[in-house]
mmCIF file of C-alpha atoms in Angstrom:
data_model
loop_
_atom_site.group_PDB
_atom_site.id
_atom_site.type_symbol
_atom_site.label_atom_id
_atom_site.label_comp_id
_atom_site.label_asym_id
_atom_site.label_seq_id
_atom_site.Cartn_x
_atom_site.Cartn_y
_atom_site.Cartn_z
ATOM 1 C CA MET A 22 -0.010 -0.024 0.000
ATOM 2 C CA GLU A 23 1.128 3.566 -0.607
ATOM 3 C CA SER A 24 1.177 5.648 2.536
ATOM 4 C CA GLY A 25 -1.878 4.044 3.986
ATOM 5 C CA VAL A 26 -4.141 4.583 0.907
ATOM 6 C CA ALA A 27 -6.256 1.573 0.127
ATOM 7 C CA ALA A 28 -5.809 0.155 -3.311
ATOM 8 C CA ASP A 29 -9.433 0.730 -4.196
ATOM 9 C CA ALA A 30 -9.863 3.993 -2.345
ATOM 10 C CA VAL A 31 -10.511 7.190 -4.282
ATOM 11 C CA PRO A 32 -8.109 9.832 -2.888
ATOM 12 C CA PRO A 33 -9.154 13.412 -2.667
ATOM 13 C CA ILE A 34 -8.334 16.092 -5.288
ATOM 14 C CA ALA A 35 -8.234 19.506 -3.801
ATOM 15 C CA GLY A 36 -6.350 22.755 -3.443
ATOM 16 C CA PRO A 37 -3.614 22.955 -0.854
ATOM 17 C CA PRO A 38 -4.410 23.772 2.756
ATOM 18 C CA ALA A 39 -3.605 27.371 3.612
ATOM 19 C CA ALA A 40 -0.938 26.342 6.133
ATOM 20 C CA THR A 41 1.068 24.388 3.434
ATOM 21 C CA ARG A 42 0.651 26.687 0.522
ATOM 22 C CA ARG A 43 4.158 28.177 0.883
ATOM 23 C CA MET A 44 6.437 25.286 -0.006
ATOM 24 C CA PRO A 45 10.269 25.506 0.264
ATOM 25 C CA ALA A 46 12.035 25.684 -3.081
ATOM 26 C CA PRO A 47 14.151 22.606 -3.861
ATOM 27 C CA GLU A 48 17.341 24.610 -3.408
ATOM 28 C CA ASP A 49 16.157 25.494 0.130
ATOM 29 C CA SER A 50 15.549 21.901 1.055
ATOM 30 C CA ASN A 51 17.661 19.673 3.151
ATOM 31 C CA ARG A 52 19.530 17.937 0.369
ATOM 32 C CA VAL A 53 19.498 18.077 -3.440
ATOM 33 C CA ILE A 54 19.976 14.575 -4.945
ATOM 34 C CA ALA A 55 20.204 15.541 -8.593
ATOM 35 C CA ALA A 56 18.896 18.135 -11.125
ATOM 36 C CA ILE A 57 18.523 18.344 -14.883
ATOM 37 C CA ALA A 58 21.209 20.588 -16.369
ATOM 38 C CA ASP A 59 20.281 20.424 -20.044
ATOM 39 C CA SER A 60 17.679 22.474 -21.761
ATOM 40 C CA TRP A 61 14.550 20.677 -23.073
ATOM 41 C CA ASP A 62 15.226 22.346 -26.468
ATOM 42 C CA HIS A 63 17.159 19.416 -27.891
ATOM 43 C CA PRO A 64 16.667 16.783 -30.553
ATOM 44 C CA ARG A 65 14.758 13.709 -29.645
ATOM 45 C CA THR A 66 13.683 10.425 -31.420
ATOM 46 C CA MET A 67 10.436 9.946 -33.248
ATOM 47 C CA VAL A 68 9.178 7.547 -30.576
ATOM 48 C CA GLY A 69 7.526 10.270 -28.514
ATOM 49 C CA VAL A 70 5.606 11.608 -31.503
ATOM 50 C CA SER A 71 4.653 8.112 -32.582
ATOM 51 C CA ILE A 72 3.062 7.460 -29.205
ATOM 52 C CA LEU A 73 1.011 10.636 -29.607
ATOM 53 C CA LEU A 74 -0.065 9.650 -33.168
ATOM 54 C CA ASP A 75 -1.019 6.134 -32.144
ATOM 55 C CA TRP A 76 -3.235 7.343 -29.251
ATOM 56 C CA ALA A 77 -4.860 9.990 -31.391
ATOM 57 C CA ALA A 78 -5.611 7.460 -34.141
ATOM 58 C CA GLU A 79 -7.291 5.181 -31.651
ATOM 59 C CA HIS A 80 -9.516 8.190 -30.735
ATOM 60 C CA GLY A 81 -10.459 9.036 -34.255
ATOM 61 C CA CYS A 82 -7.828 11.666 -35.142
ATOM 62 C CA PRO A 83 -5.800 10.865 -38.278
ATOM 63 C CA PRO A 84 -1.990 11.274 -38.125
ATOM 64 C CA GLY A 85 -1.975 13.961 -40.793
ATOM 65 C CA ASP A 86 -3.969 16.292 -38.537
ATOM 66 C CA LEU A 87 -1.293 16.058 -35.840
ATOM 67 C CA LEU A 88 1.669 16.294 -38.209
ATOM 68 C CA ARG A 89 0.304 19.494 -39.814
ATOM 69 C CA GLY A 90 2.977 22.210 -39.744
ATOM 70 C CA SER A 91 5.573 20.019 -37.981
ATOM 71 C CA ARG A 92 7.688 19.227 -41.131
ATOM 72 C CA ILE A 93 7.949 15.600 -39.913
ATOM 73 C CA ASP A 94 8.151 13.090 -42.732
ATOM 74 C CA PRO A 95 5.592 10.352 -41.930
ATOM 75 C CA GLU A 96 7.764 7.796 -43.658
ATOM 76 C CA LEU A 97 10.480 8.348 -41.079
ATOM 77 C CA LEU A 98 8.226 7.668 -38.062
ATOM 78 C CA PRO A 99 9.200 3.962 -37.770
ATOM 79 C CA ASP A 100 12.934 4.835 -37.685
ATOM 80 C CA PRO A 101 14.148 4.345 -34.062
ATOM 81 C CA VAL A 102 17.192 6.616 -34.457
ATOM 82 C CA GLU A 103 15.843 9.447 -36.592
ATOM 83 C CA LEU A 104 15.810 12.750 -34.689
ATOM 84 C CA ILE A 105 13.491 15.689 -34.724
ATOM 85 C CA GLU A 106 13.769 19.046 -32.980
ATOM 86 C CA ALA A 107 11.855 19.830 -29.817
ATOM 87 C CA HIS A 108 9.789 22.507 -31.574
ATOM 88 C CA GLN A 109 8.601 19.882 -34.073
ATOM 89 C CA GLU A 110 7.232 17.713 -31.219
ATOM 90 C CA LEU A 111 5.667 20.882 -29.708
ATOM 91 C CA THR A 112 3.852 21.487 -32.963
ATOM 92 C CA VAL A 113 2.400 17.935 -32.833
ATOM 93 C CA ILE A 114 1.428 18.444 -29.165
ATOM 94 C CA ARG A 115 -0.257 21.769 -30.049
ATOM 95 C CA ASN A 116 -2.250 20.097 -32.779
ATOM 96 C CA LEU A 117 -3.242 17.279 -30.403
ATOM 97 C CA VAL A 118 -4.308 19.708 -27.635
ATOM 98 C CA GLU A 119 -6.412 21.609 -30.161
ATOM 99 C CA ALA A 120 -8.006 18.478 -31.642
ATOM 100 C CA PHE A 121 -9.066 17.289 -28.239
ATOM 101 C CA ASP A 122 -10.189 20.681 -26.846
ATOM 102 C CA ASP A 123 -7.270 20.942 -24.382
ATOM 103 C CA ARG A 124 -9.220 18.836 -21.998
ATOM 104 C CA PRO A 125 -7.873 18.439 -18.419
ATOM 105 C CA GLY A 126 -6.055 15.190 -17.845
ATOM 106 C CA LEU A 127 -5.129 14.680 -21.515
ATOM 107 C CA GLY A 128 -1.455 14.680 -20.677
ATOM 108 C CA VAL A 129 -1.942 12.123 -17.961
ATOM 109 C CA GLU A 130 -3.747 9.808 -20.437
ATOM 110 C CA LEU A 131 -0.834 10.118 -22.867
ATOM 111 C CA GLY A 132 1.940 9.940 -20.274
ATOM 112 C CA ALA A 133 0.711 6.529 -19.213
ATOM 113 C CA ARG A 134 1.703 5.266 -22.703
ATOM 114 C CA TYR A 135 5.398 6.161 -22.268
ATOM 115 C CA HIS A 136 6.707 2.784 -21.124
ATOM 116 C CA LEU A 137 10.244 2.109 -20.073
ATOM 117 C CA THR A 138 10.919 0.490 -23.419
ATOM 118 C CA ALA A 139 10.226 3.787 -25.209
ATOM 119 C CA TYR A 140 13.545 5.199 -24.066
ATOM 120 C CA GLY A 141 16.079 2.811 -25.573
ATOM 121 C CA HIS A 142 19.410 2.737 -23.782
ATOM 122 C CA PHE A 143 18.140 5.149 -21.156
ATOM 123 C CA GLY A 144 15.387 2.755 -20.146
ATOM 124 C CA TYR A 145 17.886 -0.156 -19.814
ATOM 125 C CA LEU A 146 20.154 2.054 -17.716
ATOM 126 C CA LEU A 147 17.403 2.847 -15.255
ATOM 127 C CA ALA A 148 16.360 -0.819 -14.945
ATOM 128 C CA ALA A 149 19.985 -1.867 -14.298
ATOM 129 C CA CYS A 150 20.786 0.757 -11.626
ATOM 130 C CA SER A 151 21.657 -0.504 -8.164
ATOM 131 C CA SER A 152 19.095 1.605 -6.323
ATOM 132 C CA VAL A 153 16.341 4.147 -6.862
ATOM 133 C CA HIS A 154 18.800 6.732 -5.629
ATOM 134 C CA GLU A 155 21.050 5.874 -8.552
ATOM 135 C CA THR A 156 18.129 5.870 -11.033
ATOM 136 C CA VAL A 157 17.335 9.384 -9.931
ATOM 137 C CA GLN A 158 20.873 10.544 -10.455
ATOM 138 C CA GLN A 159 21.263 8.806 -13.779
ATOM 139 C CA GLY A 160 17.764 9.639 -14.883
ATOM 140 C CA LEU A 161 18.210 13.365 -14.424
ATOM 141 C CA ARG A 162 21.698 13.420 -15.900
ATOM 142 C CA TYR A 163 20.494 11.772 -19.056
ATOM 143 C CA ALA A 164 16.966 13.311 -19.197
ATOM 144 C CA LEU A 165 18.012 14.793 -22.571
ATOM 145 C CA LEU A 166 17.409 11.268 -23.927
ATOM 146 C CA THR A 167 13.737 11.408 -22.946
ATOM 147 C CA PHE A 168 10.802 13.436 -24.195
ATOM 148 C CA ALA A 169 10.404 15.605 -21.102
ATOM 149 C CA PHE A 170 9.855 19.370 -21.336
ATOM 150 C CA SER A 171 9.987 19.933 -17.536
ATOM 151 C CA THR A 172 13.157 20.885 -15.748
ATOM 152 C CA MET A 173 13.371 18.460 -12.751
ATOM 153 C CA THR A 174 15.120 18.570 -9.410
ATOM 154 C CA ALA A 175 15.165 15.672 -6.910
ATOM 155 C CA HIS A 176 15.634 16.469 -3.240
ATOM 156 C CA VAL A 177 14.985 15.219 0.247
ATOM 157 C CA GLY A 178 12.268 17.401 1.710
ATOM 158 C CA ASP A 179 11.963 19.071 5.091
ATOM 159 C CA HIS A 180 9.816 16.169 6.293
ATOM 160 C CA GLY A 181 12.217 13.479 5.229
ATOM 161 C CA ASP A 182 10.385 12.514 2.075
ATOM 162 C CA TYR A 183 11.776 12.247 -1.426
ATOM 163 C CA VAL A 184 10.411 15.012 -3.697
ATOM 164 C CA LEU A 185 10.761 15.263 -7.467
ATOM 165 C CA ALA A 186 9.981 18.867 -8.469
ATOM 166 C CA MET A 187 9.193 19.985 -11.973
ATOM 167 C CA GLU A 188 9.379 23.491 -13.494
ATOM 168 C CA ALA A 189 8.048 24.390 -16.989
ATOM 169 C CA ASP A 190 7.943 28.148 -17.033
ATOM 170 C CA ASP A 191 9.812 28.293 -20.322
ATOM 171 C CA VAL A 192 7.473 25.907 -22.144
ATOM 172 C CA PRO A 193 4.957 27.742 -24.404
ATOM 173 C CA PRO A 194 1.863 28.518 -22.334
ATOM 174 C CA ASP A 195 -0.698 26.939 -24.754
ATOM 175 C CA VAL A 196 0.964 23.487 -24.396
ATOM 176 C CA ARG A 197 2.491 23.799 -20.873
ATOM 177 C CA ARG A 198 -0.207 21.971 -18.932
ATOM 178 C CA PHE A 199 -0.212 19.062 -21.307
ATOM 179 C CA ALA A 200 3.594 18.845 -21.228
ATOM 180 C CA VAL A 201 3.695 18.870 -17.453
ATOM 181 C CA GLU A 202 0.931 16.316 -17.096
ATOM 182 C CA ARG A 203 2.620 13.995 -19.570
ATOM 183 C CA ASP A 204 5.995 14.378 -17.764
ATOM 184 C CA VAL A 205 4.426 13.603 -14.419
ATOM 185 C CA ALA A 206 2.464 10.595 -15.645
ATOM 186 C CA ALA A 207 5.443 9.218 -17.656
ATOM 187 C CA THR A 208 7.675 9.546 -14.610
ATOM 188 C CA VAL A 209 5.255 7.563 -12.513
ATOM 189 C CA GLN A 210 4.920 5.000 -15.304
ATOM 190 C CA ILE A 211 8.715 4.498 -15.262
ATOM 191 C CA GLN A 212 8.720 3.981 -11.491
ATOM 192 C CA ARG A 213 5.968 1.422 -11.716
ATOM 193 C CA GLU A 214 7.767 -0.500 -14.524
ATOM 194 C CA LEU A 215 11.064 -0.519 -12.668
ATOM 195 C CA PHE A 216 9.391 -2.737 -10.093
ATOM 196 C CA PRO A 217 7.097 -5.121 -12.046
ATOM 197 C CA GLY A 218 4.983 -7.327 -9.788
ATOM 198 C CA ALA A 219 6.372 -5.707 -6.626
ATOM 199 C CA PRO A 220 4.366 -3.828 -3.965
ATOM 200 C CA ARG A 221 3.174 -0.476 -5.302
ATOM 201 C CA VAL A 222 5.671 2.401 -5.634
ATOM 202 C CA PRO A 223 5.467 4.443 -2.420
ATOM 203 C CA LEU A 224 4.051 7.515 -4.054
ATOM 204 C CA ARG A 225 2.394 9.723 -1.395
ATOM 205 C CA GLU A 226 1.039 12.700 -3.249
ATOM 206 C CA VAL A 227 0.961 14.487 -6.582
ATOM 207 C CA ARG A 228 0.931 18.340 -6.666
ATOM 208 C CA PHE A 229 0.331 20.382 -9.755
ATOM 209 C CA ALA A 230 1.291 24.056 -10.114
ATOM 210 C CA PHE A 231 -1.546 24.855 -12.524
ATOM 211 C CA PRO A 232 -5.003 25.669 -11.091
ATOM 212 C CA ALA A 233 -7.931 23.339 -10.707
ATOM 213 C CA TRP A 234 -11.161 23.813 -12.651
ATOM 214 C CA ALA A 235 -14.491 25.106 -11.618
ATOM 215 C CA ALA A 236 -15.997 21.743 -12.360
ATOM 216 C CA ALA A 237 -14.885 18.475 -10.753
ATOM 217 C CA ALA A 238 -11.504 17.288 -12.003
ATOM 218 C CA PRO A 239 -11.602 14.351 -14.397
ATOM 219 C CA ALA A 240 -11.476 10.873 -13.049
ATOM 220 C CA VAL A 241 -8.193 10.152 -14.870
ATOM 221 C CA TYR A 242 -6.292 11.824 -12.046
ATOM 222 C CA HIS A 243 -7.862 9.527 -9.430
ATOM 223 C CA ASP A 244 -7.657 6.444 -11.641
ATOM 224 C CA TYR A 245 -4.022 6.871 -12.703
ATOM 225 C CA PHE A 246 -2.175 8.214 -9.661
ATOM 226 C CA ARG A 247 -4.275 6.510 -6.980
ATOM 227 C CA VAL A 248 -2.957 9.022 -4.335
ATOM 228 C CA PRO A 249 -4.137 12.479 -3.289
ATOM 229 C CA VAL A 250 -3.720 15.005 -6.101
ATOM 230 C CA SER A 251 -3.797 18.796 -5.524
ATOM 231 C CA PHE A 252 -3.678 21.825 -7.768
ATOM 232 C CA ASP A 253 -2.617 25.481 -7.620
ATOM 233 C CA ARG A 254 0.531 24.542 -5.718
ATOM 234 C CA PRO A 255 3.744 26.637 -5.792
ATOM 235 C CA ARG A 256 5.301 23.991 -8.076
ATOM 236 C CA THR A 257 4.589 20.613 -9.602
ATOM 237 C CA GLU A 258 5.918 17.773 -7.421
ATOM 238 C CA LEU A 259 5.840 14.081 -6.920
ATOM 239 C CA VAL A 260 6.267 13.071 -3.288
ATOM 240 C CA PHE A 261 7.485 9.614 -2.272
ATOM 241 C CA ASP A 262 8.516 7.851 0.968
ATOM 242 C CA ALA A 263 12.169 8.615 1.617
ATOM 243 C CA SER A 264 12.856 4.868 2.034
ATOM 244 C CA TYR A 265 12.045 4.447 -1.647
ATOM 245 C CA LEU A 266 15.493 5.815 -2.542
ATOM 246 C CA ASP A 267 17.093 2.703 -1.032
ATOM 247 C CA ARG A 268 14.976 0.212 -2.918
ATOM 248 C CA VAL A 269 16.853 -2.058 -5.368
ATOM 249 C CA PRO A 270 15.312 -2.599 -8.757
ATOM 250 C CA PRO A 271 14.840 -6.332 -9.465
ATOM 251 C CA MET A 272 16.823 -6.157 -12.745
ATOM 252 C CA ALA A 273 19.820 -4.327 -11.183
ATOM 253 C CA ASN A 274 23.080 -5.299 -12.795
ATOM 254 C CA ARG A 275 26.219 -3.163 -12.352
ATOM 255 C CA HIS A 276 27.875 -4.381 -15.541
ATOM 256 C CA THR A 277 24.827 -3.504 -17.667
ATOM 257 C CA ALA A 278 24.474 -0.255 -15.901
ATOM 258 C CA LYS A 279 28.040 0.678 -16.716
ATOM 259 C CA LEU A 280 27.653 -0.318 -20.364
ATOM 260 C CA MET A 281 24.346 1.624 -20.654
ATOM 261 C CA ALA A 282 25.768 4.696 -18.919
ATOM 262 C CA ALA A 283 28.569 4.781 -21.474
ATOM 263 C CA GLN A 284 26.029 4.524 -24.335
ATOM 264 C CA CYS A 285 23.845 7.284 -22.789
ATOM 265 C CA GLU A 286 26.860 9.541 -22.376
ATOM 266 C CA ARG A 287 27.735 9.102 -26.038
ATOM 267 C CA LEU A 288 24.150 9.848 -27.136
ATOM 268 C CA ARG A 289 23.925 12.853 -24.822
ATOM 269 C CA ALA A 290 27.105 14.306 -26.284
ATOM 270 C CA GLU A 291 25.905 13.796 -29.814
ATOM 271 C CA ARG A 292 22.596 15.477 -29.153
ATOM 272 C CA LEU A 293 24.129 18.425 -27.328
ATOM 273 C CA HIS A 294 26.067 19.093 -30.484
ATOM 274 C CA ARG A 295 22.809 19.304 -32.361
ATOM 275 C CA THR A 296 21.374 22.142 -30.300
ATOM 276 C CA GLY A 297 21.907 25.903 -30.221
ATOM 277 C CA VAL A 298 23.650 27.600 -33.111
ATOM 278 C CA ALA A 299 24.756 24.253 -34.626
ATOM 279 C CA ALA A 300 21.133 23.236 -34.775
ATOM 280 C CA ARG A 301 20.194 26.445 -36.570
ATOM 281 C CA VAL A 302 22.951 25.907 -39.143
ATOM 282 C CA ARG A 303 21.919 22.300 -39.633
ATOM 283 C CA ALA A 304 18.305 23.163 -40.129
ATOM 284 C CA PHE A 305 19.211 25.909 -42.607
ATOM 285 C CA LEU A 306 21.442 23.545 -44.637
ATOM 286 C CA LEU A 307 18.771 20.837 -44.781
ATOM 287 C CA ASP A 308 16.403 23.323 -46.457
ATOM 288 C CA GLN A 309 18.859 24.118 -49.314
ATOM 289 C CA THR A 310 18.649 22.618 -52.761
ATOM 290 C CA SER A 311 22.437 22.678 -53.002
ATOM 291 C CA LEU A 312 25.074 22.311 -50.269
ATOM 292 C CA ASP A 313 27.697 24.229 -52.182
ATOM 293 C CA LEU A 314 27.776 26.832 -49.397
ATOM 294 C CA SER A 315 30.518 28.585 -47.500
ATOM 295 C CA LEU A 316 30.558 29.618 -43.838
ATOM 296 C CA GLU A 317 30.345 33.241 -44.994
ATOM 297 C CA THR A 318 27.213 32.653 -46.985
ATOM 298 C CA VAL A 319 25.478 30.796 -44.200
ATOM 299 C CA ALA A 320 26.551 33.348 -41.608
ATOM 300 C CA ASP A 321 25.008 36.110 -43.757
ATOM 301 C CA ARG A 322 21.744 34.258 -44.211
ATOM 302 C CA LEU A 323 21.492 33.566 -40.483
ATOM 303 C CA HIS A 324 22.448 37.150 -39.621
ATOM 304 C CA TYR A 325 25.817 36.402 -37.958
ATOM 305 C CA ALA A 326 29.190 37.866 -38.670
ATOM 306 C CA PRO A 327 31.363 35.002 -39.997
ATOM 307 C CA ARG A 328 33.750 35.292 -37.027
ATOM 308 C CA THR A 329 30.890 35.151 -34.616
ATOM 309 C CA LEU A 330 29.335 32.084 -36.261
ATOM 310 C CA ARG A 331 32.703 30.274 -36.220
ATOM 311 C CA ARG A 332 33.221 31.197 -32.533
ATOM 312 C CA ARG A 333 29.738 30.089 -31.526
ATOM 313 C CA LEU A 334 30.080 26.769 -33.291
ATOM 314 C CA GLU A 335 33.481 26.188 -31.632
ATOM 315 C CA SER A 336 31.969 26.931 -28.222
ATOM 316 C CA GLU A 337 29.431 24.126 -28.872
ATOM 317 C CA GLY A 338 32.237 21.742 -29.705
ATOM 318 C CA THR A 339 31.889 21.641 -33.478
ATOM 319 C CA THR A 340 32.847 23.507 -36.691
ATOM 320 C CA PHE A 341 31.023 24.594 -39.844
ATOM 321 C CA ARG A 342 32.870 21.893 -41.817
ATOM 322 C CA ALA A 343 31.727 19.211 -39.367
ATOM 323 C CA VAL A 344 28.116 20.306 -39.492
ATOM 324 C CA LEU A 345 28.190 20.604 -43.311
ATOM 325 C CA ASP A 346 29.685 17.114 -43.654
ATOM 326 C CA GLU A 347 27.093 15.668 -41.266
ATOM 327 C CA VAL A 348 24.230 17.241 -43.333
ATOM 328 C CA ARG A 349 25.859 15.964 -46.560
ATOM 329 C CA ARG A 350 25.945 12.437 -45.139
ATOM 330 C CA VAL A 351 22.304 12.588 -44.220
ATOM 331 C CA VAL A 352 21.232 13.995 -47.606
ATOM 332 C CA ALA A 353 23.528 11.525 -49.426
ATOM 333 C CA GLU A 354 21.984 8.541 -47.676
ATOM 334 C CA ASN A 355 18.498 9.641 -48.745
ATOM 335 C CA LEU A 356 19.489 10.388 -52.353
ATOM 336 C CA LEU A 357 21.454 7.201 -52.848
ATOM 337 C CA HIS A 358 18.328 5.140 -52.039
ATOM 338 C CA ASP A 359 16.645 6.581 -55.126
ATOM 339 C CA PRO A 360 18.065 4.848 -58.213
ATOM 340 C CA SER A 361 16.237 7.329 -60.472
ATOM 341 C CA ILE A 362 18.519 10.213 -59.434
ATOM 342 C CA PRO A 363 21.656 10.339 -61.585
ATOM 343 C CA ARG A 364 25.106 10.537 -60.056
ATOM 344 C CA TYR A 365 25.875 14.017 -61.346
ATOM 345 C CA GLU A 366 22.661 15.342 -59.733
ATOM 346 C CA ILE A 367 23.563 13.797 -56.369
ATOM 347 C CA ALA A 368 26.997 15.345 -56.552
ATOM 348 C CA ARG A 369 25.475 18.728 -57.414
ATOM 349 C CA ARG A 370 22.974 18.617 -54.581
ATOM 350 C CA LEU A 371 25.720 17.818 -52.114
ATOM 351 C CA GLY A 372 27.867 20.703 -53.371
ATOM 352 C CA TYR A 373 30.444 18.821 -55.384
ATOM 353 C CA GLN A 374 31.493 19.498 -58.957
ATOM 354 C CA GLU A 375 32.040 15.828 -59.831
ATOM 355 C CA TRP A 376 30.957 12.402 -58.528
ATOM 356 C CA SER A 377 34.622 11.500 -57.835
ATOM 357 C CA SER A 378 34.787 14.433 -55.359
ATOM 358 C CA PHE A 379 31.815 13.091 -53.522
ATOM 359 C CA ALA A 380 33.244 9.566 -53.559
ATOM 360 C CA ARG A 381 36.481 10.807 -51.903
ATOM 361 C CA ALA A 382 34.472 12.758 -49.271
ATOM 362 C CA ARG A 383 32.371 9.660 -48.559
ATOM 363 C CA ARG A 384 35.525 7.586 -47.893
ATOM 364 C CA ARG A 385 36.627 10.254 -45.496
ATOM 365 C CA TRP A 386 33.307 10.148 -43.687
ATOM 366 C CA ASP A 387 33.381 6.352 -43.431
ATOM 367 C CA ASN A 388 36.961 6.317 -42.196
ATOM 368 C CA PRO A 389 37.784 9.673 -40.572
ATOM 369 C CA THR A 390 41.067 8.465 -39.076
ATOM 370 C CA ALA A 391 42.540 7.322 -42.394
ATOM 371 C CA THR A 392 45.557 9.171 -43.776
ATOM 372 C CA PRO A 393 44.583 11.220 -46.851
#
């Protein structure tokens, strides 16, 4: 049982008592366990969008309606490694919220669909950790590999409980409630799947920062969380028994955890290089009909001084040449799958005068350590 709540009991949903309305900020609490350091504005896989599309289709909304304006190629949806930008997923979310009248609890319904298996290496890492304490630390370090839009901080509260706080002030207001609901429900779903068949996760309470509604809150909050849920709180929080941090996941394995942590570190580094100015350059290049472009030309089109653009890319750990080569590789892979496109046209699209020049570049991409 969770904090004395009967399994079939319907917990209350209400605003916070006046005496508890002023909650301490995570940084004022006894001990911070971990916090997300990366921005939510990063590339993510198609899996999150696919989950949204599948749910919407089951409820009578065709995929095309949700993909409208997102510039997501439907044919790439099954690809487990294809990446999209955060703003593309937000466009899909915005279409979903509009199609279903922004109904309260919609994010909770969808968040329940984000199973541990949706996160790839990240999911395996959490399952293999030696304790919940470690899953919290690793989970927030590699949160960039999830679909979360909330910035999360885990801390031990003033009353000795474990609190996971979420902030989403920088998420667009029209999709903020959905994003927070989905993040909260998905987080709870992960906890439950880390301990399959075990006693229920010791979740005590769910607090949402957004206000309640004049009408009664939807049953989805009762049905899914099965603990007291309150609204209009200073911040969104999940509150657990402190002893939960010491619980050992049944699939814990230090060797697998070490291997998955290395994979997650690699993926995190790759995606960090796809954000910020590098992401703007990449998006611009992908829109061009020819990649015969210089740094000076791209800088002018993106309203940077060439020196500034070069410096900004270097600060993100990359160069214009590296970004251009990466885009050329992506475009080349797509073009080479179409036998109707002649070689000279492929070379021209990639910015090469001749096919032989492209062939040499391709060998360099495939074997970057080889001596020219």
